[in-house]
Amino acid sequence: MTVSRRGSVAVRAVLLLVAAAIVAIGVGARAWQRRAAARAREQVARRIGSDSAAATLQRAIAAMQSRDTVFAAALSKRVLPAGSATLVQARIQRAVTSVPFASIHDRNVDALALVSTEGVGTPLPGTAFGVSPEGRLMTSRHVLQAAAGARVRVRYAGTNVWLPARVLRVSDTADLALIQVDARGRYPAIVGVSHNGMLARVGAPVASIGFAAGGDARPTMTAGMVSALGADLLQIQAYAGESSSGSPVFDARGDVVGVVAGSATAGERVLFAVPWGRVTEFLKGP
């Protein structure tokens, strides 16, 4: 009887150990399943968030594409990242989606003009923009390759008429120049120039309009964000599009905060501009 009782106790102990092991395995399996589910939800959330950002940018770009086919063509060369945007691309996406592209374009595009020098080698059209309704325009000094008093001609966006003009002033310290149309009249002008650059800090969204292709092309828009800022330089990390020297750079409110002076290699999509401080200083005159 004693041996039998001891055997029964041993069997019960084994059964209890087996039961405990089964319970532990079950608890561990449920915990693993919960962790796996949490990881899956996190991955889905990240994917949705990234895809949502890309979708938001796509919608913003699509709105502008419907207004400007040339800008649409430029944007089509740039493919949005789907779920794997780099940090820089993500920052640019967040910046440019907040810019009212259509409004900035519509309120300022008529003030854009092609400018071509006369009698200075091979004339290469550049970009200028009206700063007064009396026919005064601003551009980059190196676009003209000429001194004050030299003859040039301009053609406003949406027109087919080249207007005789002259160089009023060129800056000695910045890549800027002023042009005056000869014929008296009322001419298109930009909405305004920023006097404090509050909306052009590093990381802020900006947009530029210019005649990237020159000739008979329509103005195109470049979207991006300010990536560096100094007293003499406004650096822009562009997301799409192209721009030419002399093109105005607009902040999110539609005020000019710079004038494009040049660009890095096409692959880097980096634009350099003369900042608003130099622009306003030059406009005030000597």
Tab-separated table of N, CA and C in Angstrom, residues 6-142:
chain	number	residue	atom	x	y	z
A	6	ARG	N	2.923	5.982	-2.808
A	6	ARG	CA	4.041	6.799	-3.300
A	6	ARG	C	4.001	6.931	-4.827
A	7	GLY	N	3.615	5.836	-5.483
A	7	GLY	CA	3.516	5.895	-6.952
A	7	GLY	C	2.456	6.882	-7.390
A	8	SER	N	1.335	6.890	-6.682
A	8	SER	CA	0.253	7.817	-7.033
A	8	SER	C	0.697	9.260	-6.854
A	9	VAL	N	1.410	9.519	-5.763
A	9	VAL	CA	1.906	10.880	-5.517
A	9	VAL	C	2.861	11.313	-6.628
A	10	ALA	N	3.725	10.394	-7.036
A	10	ALA	CA	4.677	10.717	-8.103
A	10	ALA	C	3.969	11.010	-9.410
A	11	VAL	N	2.933	10.199	-9.696
A	11	VAL	CA	2.168	10.416	-10.937
A	11	VAL	C	1.492	11.772	-10.914
A	12	ARG	N	0.874	12.112	-9.751
A	12	ARG	CA	0.201	13.404	-9.643
A	12	ARG	C	1.197	14.559	-9.806
A	13	ALA	N	2.388	14.383	-9.240
A	13	ALA	CA	3.405	15.436	-9.365
A	13	ALA	C	3.812	15.642	-10.819
A	14	VAL	N	3.959	14.508	-11.524
A	14	VAL	CA	4.314	14.605	-12.947
A	14	VAL	C	3.213	15.296	-13.729
A	15	LEU	N	1.966	14.915	-13.417
A	15	LEU	CA	0.831	15.526	-14.115
A	15	LEU	C	0.766	17.025	-13.849
A	16	LEU	N	1.033	17.413	-12.591
A	16	LEU	CA	1.015	18.837	-12.257
A	16	LEU	C	2.110	19.594	-13.010
A	17	LEU	N	3.281	18.980	-13.103
A	17	LEU	CA	4.370	19.617	-13.844
A	17	LEU	C	4.028	19.773	-15.318
A	18	VAL	N	3.425	18.715	-15.881
A	18	VAL	CA	3.014	18.776	-17.287
A	18	VAL	C	1.979	19.873	-17.498
A	19	ALA	N	0.992	19.923	-16.572
A	19	ALA	CA	-0.058	20.943	-16.681
A	19	ALA	C	0.536	22.343	-16.584
A	20	ALA	N	1.469	22.516	-15.629
A	20	ALA	CA	2.107	23.823	-15.474
A	20	ALA	C	2.878	24.207	-16.727
A	21	ALA	N	3.551	23.219	-17.312
A	21	ALA	CA	4.300	23.489	-18.540
A	21	ALA	C	3.379	23.897	-19.667
A	22	ILE	N	2.227	23.194	-19.764
A	22	ILE	CA	1.259	23.528	-20.816
A	22	ILE	C	0.733	24.942	-20.630
A	23	VAL	N	0.419	25.282	-19.356
A	23	VAL	CA	-0.076	26.637	-19.075
A	23	VAL	C	0.981	27.678	-19.434
A	24	ALA	N	2.232	27.403	-19.048
A	24	ALA	CA	3.315	28.349	-19.343
A	24	ALA	C	3.495	28.534	-20.843
A	25	ILE	N	3.432	27.420	-21.566
A	25	ILE	CA	3.553	27.503	-23.027
A	25	ILE	C	2.419	28.325	-23.612
A	26	GLY	N	1.205	28.093	-23.079
A	26	GLY	CA	0.052	28.845	-23.581
A	26	GLY	C	0.189	30.328	-23.320
A	27	VAL	N	0.616	30.665	-22.083
A	27	VAL	CA	0.812	32.078	-21.743
A	27	VAL	C	1.890	32.699	-22.626
A	28	GLY	N	2.989	31.963	-22.806
A	28	GLY	CA	4.067	32.470	-23.655
A	28	GLY	C	3.621	32.660	-25.089
A	29	ALA	N	2.838	31.717	-25.590
A	29	ALA	CA	2.347	31.826	-26.972
A	29	ALA	C	1.452	33.039	-27.138
A	30	ARG	N	0.558	33.261	-26.136
A	30	ARG	CA	-0.332	34.422	-26.219
A	30	ARG	C	0.462	35.725	-26.155
A	31	ALA	N	1.488	35.758	-25.298
A	31	ALA	CA	2.327	36.959	-25.206
A	31	ALA	C	3.057	37.210	-26.522
A	32	TRP	N	3.572	36.140	-27.107
A	32	TRP	CA	4.268	36.279	-28.398
A	32	TRP	C	3.318	36.774	-29.472
A	33	GLN	N	2.081	36.229	-29.462
A	33	GLN	CA	1.089	36.649	-30.447
A	33	GLN	C	0.756	38.127	-30.277
A	34	ARG	N	0.642	38.567	-28.985
A	34	ARG	CA	0.334	39.976	-28.751
A	34	ARG	C	1.466	40.875	-29.251
A	35	ARG	N	2.727	40.452	-28.966
A	35	ARG	CA	3.864	41.248	-29.442
A	35	ARG	C	3.927	41.267	-30.965
A	36	ALA	N	3.673	40.132	-31.590
A	36	ALA	CA	3.684	40.062	-33.056
A	36	ALA	C	2.595	40.948	-33.645
A	37	ALA	N	1.414	40.920	-33.011
A	37	ALA	CA	0.307	41.756	-33.494
A	37	ALA	C	0.645	43.228	-33.340
A	38	ALA	N	1.286	43.570	-32.187
A	38	ALA	CA	1.668	44.966	-31.970
A	38	ALA	C	2.675	45.423	-33.015
A	39	ARG	N	3.669	44.550	-33.300
A	39	ARG	CA	4.649	44.897	-34.333
A	39	ARG	C	3.983	45.069	-35.688
A	40	ALA	N	3.040	44.202	-35.993
A	40	ALA	CA	2.336	44.295	-37.278
A	40	ALA	C	1.553	45.596	-37.367
A	41	ARG	N	0.865	45.957	-36.237
A	41	ARG	CA	0.102	47.208	-36.236
A	41	ARG	C	1.025	48.407	-36.405
A	42	GLU	N	2.198	48.350	-35.747
A	42	GLU	CA	3.158	49.443	-35.866
A	42	GLU	C	3.658	49.590	-37.295
A	43	GLN	N	3.952	48.452	-37.931
A	43	GLN	CA	4.417	48.496	-39.317
A	43	GLN	C	3.344	49.056	-40.235
A	44	VAL	N	2.107	48.628	-40.010
A	44	VAL	CA	0.999	49.135	-40.831
A	44	VAL	C	0.827	50.624	-40.622
A	45	ALA	N	0.927	51.064	-39.337
A	45	ALA	CA	0.765	52.487	-39.046
A	45	ALA	C	1.841	53.312	-39.735
A	46	ARG	N	3.109	52.802	-39.679
A	46	ARG	CA	4.185	53.530	-40.358
A	46	ARG	C	3.946	53.598	-41.852
A	47	ARG	N	3.486	52.474	-42.415
A	47	ARG	CA	3.236	52.439	-43.853
A	47	ARG	C	2.115	53.396	-44.230
A	48	ILE	N	1.055	53.379	-43.411
A	48	ILE	CA	-0.077	54.268	-43.695
A	48	ILE	C	0.355	55.717	-43.578
A	49	GLY	N	1.151	56.033	-42.515
A	49	GLY	CA	1.603	57.403	-42.323
A	49	GLY	C	2.449	57.877	-43.476
A	50	SER	N	3.378	57.036	-43.920
A	50	SER	CA	4.248	57.418	-45.029
A	50	SER	C	3.462	57.556	-46.313
A	51	ASP	N	2.606	56.574	-46.578
A	51	ASP	CA	1.797	56.641	-47.791
A	51	ASP	C	0.857	57.832	-47.745
A	52	SER	N	0.363	58.171	-46.527
A	52	SER	CA	-0.529	59.314	-46.397
A	52	SER	C	0.196	60.605	-46.730
A	53	ALA	N	1.464	60.741	-46.256
A	53	ALA	CA	2.242	61.939	-46.573
A	53	ALA	C	2.463	62.050	-48.071
A	54	ALA	N	2.802	60.925	-48.693
A	54	ALA	CA	3.014	60.937	-50.142
A	54	ALA	C	1.721	61.269	-50.866
A	55	ALA	N	0.605	60.707	-50.358
A	55	ALA	CA	-0.687	60.974	-50.992
A	55	ALA	C	-1.065	62.441	-50.853
A	56	THR	N	-0.764	63.034	-49.676
A	56	THR	CA	-1.056	64.451	-49.467
A	56	THR	C	-0.293	65.311	-50.453
A	57	LEU	N	0.990	65.003	-50.629
A	57	LEU	CA	1.796	65.748	-51.586
A	57	LEU	C	1.290	65.550	-53.000
A	58	GLN	N	0.905	64.321	-53.321
A	58	GLN	CA	0.385	64.046	-54.656
A	58	GLN	C	-0.861	64.883	-54.930
A	59	ARG	N	-1.739	65.005	-53.916
A	59	ARG	CA	-2.959	65.799	-54.114
A	59	ARG	C	-2.625	67.270	-54.315
A	60	ALA	N	-1.660	67.782	-53.518
A	60	ALA	CA	-1.273	69.182	-53.665
A	60	ALA	C	-0.671	69.443	-55.036
A	61	ILE	N	0.179	68.527	-55.474
A	61	ILE	CA	0.800	68.668	-56.792
A	61	ILE	C	-0.243	68.543	-57.890
A	62	ALA	N	-1.180	67.609	-57.713
A	62	ALA	CA	-2.219	67.413	-58.721
A	62	ALA	C	-3.045	68.678	-58.901
A	63	ALA	N	-3.299	69.389	-57.798
A	63	ALA	CA	-4.068	70.628	-57.885
A	63	ALA	C	-3.338	71.649	-58.740
A	64	MET	N	-2.009	71.729	-58.566
A	64	MET	CA	-1.230	72.667	-59.365
A	64	MET	C	-1.098	72.182	-60.791
A	65	GLN	N	-0.999	70.869	-60.971
A	65	GLN	CA	-0.867	70.323	-62.316
A	65	GLN	C	-2.071	70.692	-63.172
A	66	SER	N	-3.243	70.720	-62.558
A	66	SER	CA	-4.450	71.038	-63.310
A	66	SER	C	-4.477	72.495	-63.740
A	67	ARG	N	-3.635	73.343	-63.097
A	67	ARG	CA	-3.601	74.752	-63.432
A	67	ARG	C	-2.471	75.103	-64.390
A	68	ASP	N	-1.427	74.285	-64.421
A	68	ASP	CA	-0.244	74.637	-65.203
A	68	ASP	C	0.389	73.386	-65.782
A	69	THR	N	0.168	73.149	-67.059
A	69	THR	CA	0.646	71.918	-67.687
A	69	THR	C	2.165	71.862	-67.756
A	70	VAL	N	2.816	73.006	-67.852
A	70	VAL	CA	4.270	73.012	-67.892
A	70	VAL	C	4.838	72.554	-66.553
A	71	PHE	N	4.252	73.043	-65.459
A	71	PHE	CA	4.688	72.610	-64.131
A	71	PHE	C	4.421	71.125	-63.961
A	72	ALA	N	3.303	70.670	-64.521
A	72	ALA	CA	2.975	69.244	-64.428
A	72	ALA	C	4.037	68.410	-65.132
A	73	ALA	N	4.488	68.872	-66.282
A	73	ALA	CA	5.506	68.122	-67.017
A	73	ALA	C	6.804	68.047	-66.225
A	74	ALA	N	7.152	69.155	-65.564
A	74	ALA	CA	8.376	69.153	-64.761
A	74	ALA	C	8.250	68.204	-63.584
A	75	LEU	N	7.088	68.206	-62.947
A	75	LEU	CA	6.890	67.334	-61.794
A	75	LEU	C	6.884	65.867	-62.182
A	76	SER	N	6.448	65.559	-63.398
A	76	SER	CA	6.363	64.166	-63.820
A	76	SER	C	7.736	63.513	-63.903
A	77	LYS	N	8.797	64.323	-63.950
A	77	LYS	CA	10.146	63.781	-64.012
A	77	LYS	C	10.634	63.334	-62.640
A	78	ARG	N	9.891	63.703	-61.613
A	78	ARG	CA	10.300	63.387	-60.249
A	78	ARG	C	9.302	62.408	-59.650
A	79	VAL	N	9.736	61.212	-59.235
A	79	VAL	CA	8.841	60.186	-58.698
A	79	VAL	C	8.799	60.280	-57.187
A	80	LEU	N	7.591	60.303	-56.623
A	80	LEU	CA	7.451	60.358	-55.178
A	80	LEU	C	7.827	59.033	-54.547
A	81	PRO	N	8.527	59.052	-53.424
A	81	PRO	CA	8.842	57.805	-52.735
A	81	PRO	C	7.596	57.230	-52.096
A	82	ALA	N	7.392	55.919	-52.193
A	82	ALA	CA	6.214	55.266	-51.622
A	82	ALA	C	6.639	54.439	-50.429
A	83	GLY	N	6.431	54.982	-49.221
A	83	GLY	CA	6.729	54.238	-48.018
A	83	GLY	C	8.190	54.202	-47.631
A	84	SER	N	9.074	54.883	-48.372
A	84	SER	CA	10.496	54.821	-48.038
A	84	SER	C	11.177	56.160	-48.285
A	85	ALA	N	10.489	57.259	-47.977
A	85	ALA	CA	11.047	58.593	-48.206
A	85	ALA	C	12.230	58.838	-47.287
A	86	THR	N	13.269	59.474	-47.823
A	86	THR	CA	14.416	59.844	-47.003
A	86	THR	C	14.011	61.017	-46.127
A	87	LEU	N	14.829	61.316	-45.130
A	87	LEU	CA	14.517	62.408	-44.216
A	87	LEU	C	14.398	63.725	-44.957
A	88	VAL	N	15.340	63.993	-45.867
A	88	VAL	CA	15.302	65.252	-46.609
A	88	VAL	C	14.060	65.324	-47.474
A	89	GLN	N	13.747	64.254	-48.184
A	89	GLN	CA	12.561	64.240	-49.033
A	89	GLN	C	11.303	64.437	-48.204
A	90	ALA	N	11.246	63.810	-47.038
A	90	ALA	CA	10.069	63.944	-46.187
A	90	ALA	C	9.904	65.381	-45.714
A	91	ARG	N	11.019	66.036	-45.365
A	91	ARG	CA	10.936	67.427	-44.919
A	91	ARG	C	10.464	68.327	-46.052
A	92	ILE	N	10.963	68.077	-47.261
A	92	ILE	CA	10.539	68.883	-48.404
A	92	ILE	C	9.065	68.651	-48.685
A	93	GLN	N	8.617	67.404	-48.577
A	93	GLN	CA	7.207	67.094	-48.789
A	93	GLN	C	6.338	67.892	-47.832
A	94	ARG	N	6.709	67.868	-46.547
A	94	ARG	CA	5.903	68.589	-45.561
A	94	ARG	C	5.914	70.079	-45.845
A	95	ALA	N	7.047	70.597	-46.329
A	95	ALA	CA	7.143	72.024	-46.603
A	95	ALA	C	6.286	72.431	-47.790
A	96	VAL	N	6.463	71.738	-48.906
A	96	VAL	CA	5.802	72.185	-50.129
A	96	VAL	C	4.300	71.971	-50.109
A	97	THR	N	3.802	71.014	-49.328
A	97	THR	CA	2.361	70.797	-49.301
A	97	THR	C	1.630	71.947	-48.631
A	98	SER	N	2.359	72.817	-47.905
A	98	SER	CA	1.709	73.937	-47.230
A	98	SER	C	1.708	75.205	-48.076
A	99	VAL	N	2.332	75.170	-49.242
A	99	VAL	CA	2.392	76.356	-50.096
A	99	VAL	C	1.186	76.405	-51.028
A	100	PRO	N	0.469	77.539	-51.080
A	100	PRO	CA	-0.664	77.678	-52.005
A	100	PRO	C	-0.167	77.948	-53.422
A	101	PHE	N	0.307	76.907	-54.089
A	101	PHE	CA	0.921	77.062	-55.401
A	101	PHE	C	0.049	77.833	-56.393
A	102	ALA	N	-1.194	77.409	-56.524
A	102	ALA	CA	-2.062	78.008	-57.538
A	102	ALA	C	-2.237	79.500	-57.311
A	103	SER	N	-2.432	79.889	-56.050
A	103	SER	CA	-2.629	81.299	-55.734
A	103	SER	C	-1.379	82.118	-56.034
A	104	ILE	N	-0.225	81.631	-55.604
A	104	ILE	CA	1.032	82.340	-55.868
A	104	ILE	C	1.260	82.475	-57.372
A	105	HIS	N	1.021	81.403	-58.091
A	105	HIS	CA	1.200	81.410	-59.545
A	105	HIS	C	0.274	82.422	-60.205
A	106	ASP	N	-1.013	82.346	-59.888
A	106	ASP	CA	-1.997	83.181	-60.569
A	106	ASP	C	-1.815	84.665	-60.269
A	107	ARG	N	-1.383	84.997	-59.050
A	107	ARG	CA	-1.250	86.403	-58.669
A	107	ARG	C	0.032	87.049	-59.189
A	108	ASN	N	0.996	86.243	-59.607
A	108	ASN	CA	2.289	86.812	-59.980
A	108	ASN	C	2.790	86.470	-61.379
A	109	VAL	N	2.219	85.450	-62.012
A	109	VAL	CA	2.800	84.966	-63.265
A	109	VAL	C	2.821	86.024	-64.362
A	110	ASP	N	1.830	86.917	-64.407
A	110	ASP	CA	1.803	87.937	-65.458
A	110	ASP	C	2.963	88.923	-65.339
A	111	ALA	N	3.554	89.019	-64.148
A	111	ALA	CA	4.664	89.955	-63.943
A	111	ALA	C	5.996	89.384	-64.412
A	112	LEU	N	6.018	88.094	-64.763
A	112	LEU	CA	7.247	87.465	-65.252
A	112	LEU	C	7.525	87.905	-66.685
A	113	ALA	N	8.789	88.028	-67.023
A	113	ALA	CA	9.151	88.454	-68.377
A	113	ALA	C	10.468	87.819	-68.798
A	114	LEU	N	10.557	87.549	-70.087
A	114	LEU	CA	11.833	87.150	-70.684
A	114	LEU	C	12.641	88.415	-70.928
A	115	VAL	N	13.935	88.357	-70.690
A	115	VAL	CA	14.794	89.504	-70.963
A	115	VAL	C	15.957	89.036	-71.816
A	116	SER	N	16.286	89.832	-72.828
A	116	SER	CA	17.373	89.484	-73.738
A	116	SER	C	18.212	90.724	-74.000
A	117	THR	N	19.526	90.566	-73.941
A	117	THR	CA	20.418	91.690	-74.200
A	117	THR	C	20.599	91.888	-75.697
A	118	GLU	N	20.991	93.084	-76.069
A	118	GLU	CA	21.214	93.406	-77.473
A	118	GLU	C	22.679	93.766	-77.681
A	119	GLY	N	23.289	93.142	-78.689
A	119	GLY	CA	24.662	93.486	-79.037
A	119	GLY	C	25.707	93.009	-78.058
A	120	VAL	N	25.380	91.982	-77.245
A	120	VAL	CA	26.352	91.425	-76.298
A	120	VAL	C	26.492	89.945	-76.593
A	121	GLY	N	27.326	89.611	-77.595
A	121	GLY	CA	27.514	88.211	-77.960
A	121	GLY	C	26.212	87.592	-78.429
A	122	THR	N	26.018	86.316	-78.090
A	122	THR	CA	24.789	85.615	-78.443
A	122	THR	C	23.740	85.868	-77.373
A	123	PRO	N	22.617	86.519	-77.723
A	123	PRO	CA	21.599	86.817	-76.715
A	123	PRO	C	20.954	85.541	-76.182
A	124	LEU	N	21.033	85.351	-74.871
A	124	LEU	CA	20.408	84.203	-74.224
A	124	LEU	C	19.331	84.717	-73.284
A	125	PRO	N	18.064	84.454	-73.583
A	125	PRO	CA	16.989	84.975	-72.738
A	125	PRO	C	17.110	84.495	-71.300
A	126	GLY	N	16.869	85.410	-70.371
A	126	GLY	CA	16.825	85.089	-68.954
A	126	GLY	C	15.476	85.502	-68.402
A	127	THR	N	15.349	85.494	-67.087
A	127	THR	CA	14.083	85.845	-66.442
A	127	THR	C	14.201	87.181	-65.727
A	128	ALA	N	13.133	87.967	-65.815
A	128	ALA	CA	13.002	89.205	-65.049
A	128	ALA	C	11.577	89.239	-64.502
A	129	PHE	N	11.329	90.104	-63.536
A	129	PHE	CA	9.964	90.221	-63.005
A	129	PHE	C	9.667	91.670	-62.647
A	130	GLY	N	8.434	92.077	-62.941
A	130	GLY	CA	8.030	93.450	-62.710
A	130	GLY	C	7.946	93.793	-61.236
A	131	VAL	N	8.543	94.927	-60.860
A	131	VAL	CA	8.483	95.384	-59.471
A	131	VAL	C	7.707	96.685	-59.337
A	132	SER	N	7.247	97.230	-60.463
A	132	SER	CA	6.410	98.431	-60.415
A	132	SER	C	5.507	98.456	-61.641
A	133	PRO	N	4.325	99.063	-61.524
A	133	PRO	CA	3.409	99.134	-62.675
A	133	PRO	C	3.884	100.090	-63.759
A	134	GLU	N	4.965	100.812	-63.502
A	134	GLU	CA	5.508	101.737	-64.506
A	134	GLU	C	6.492	101.058	-65.452
A	135	GLY	N	6.657	99.751	-65.333
A	135	GLY	CA	7.525	99.034	-66.255
A	135	GLY	C	8.940	98.820	-65.772
A	136	ARG	N	9.130	98.834	-64.464
A	136	ARG	CA	10.459	98.557	-63.908
A	136	ARG	C	10.533	97.080	-63.531
A	137	LEU	N	11.612	96.415	-63.934
A	137	LEU	CA	11.777	94.988	-63.675
A	137	LEU	C	13.120	94.707	-63.010
A	138	MET	N	13.159	93.609	-62.266
A	138	MET	CA	14.398	93.166	-61.625
A	138	MET	C	14.847	91.854	-62.236
A	139	THR	N	16.155	91.662	-62.312
A	139	THR	CA	16.725	90.413	-62.801
A	139	THR	C	18.104	90.230	-62.169
A	140	SER	N	18.820	89.212	-62.586
A	140	SER	CA	20.185	89.001	-62.103
A	140	SER	C	21.161	89.816	-62.941
A	141	ARG	N	22.172	90.338	-62.294
A	141	ARG	CA	23.170	91.149	-63.001
A	141	ARG	C	23.850	90.356	-64.110
A	142	HIS	N	24.182	89.089	-63.828
A	142	HIS	CA	24.931	88.312	-64.821
A	142	HIS	C	24.075	87.912	-66.022
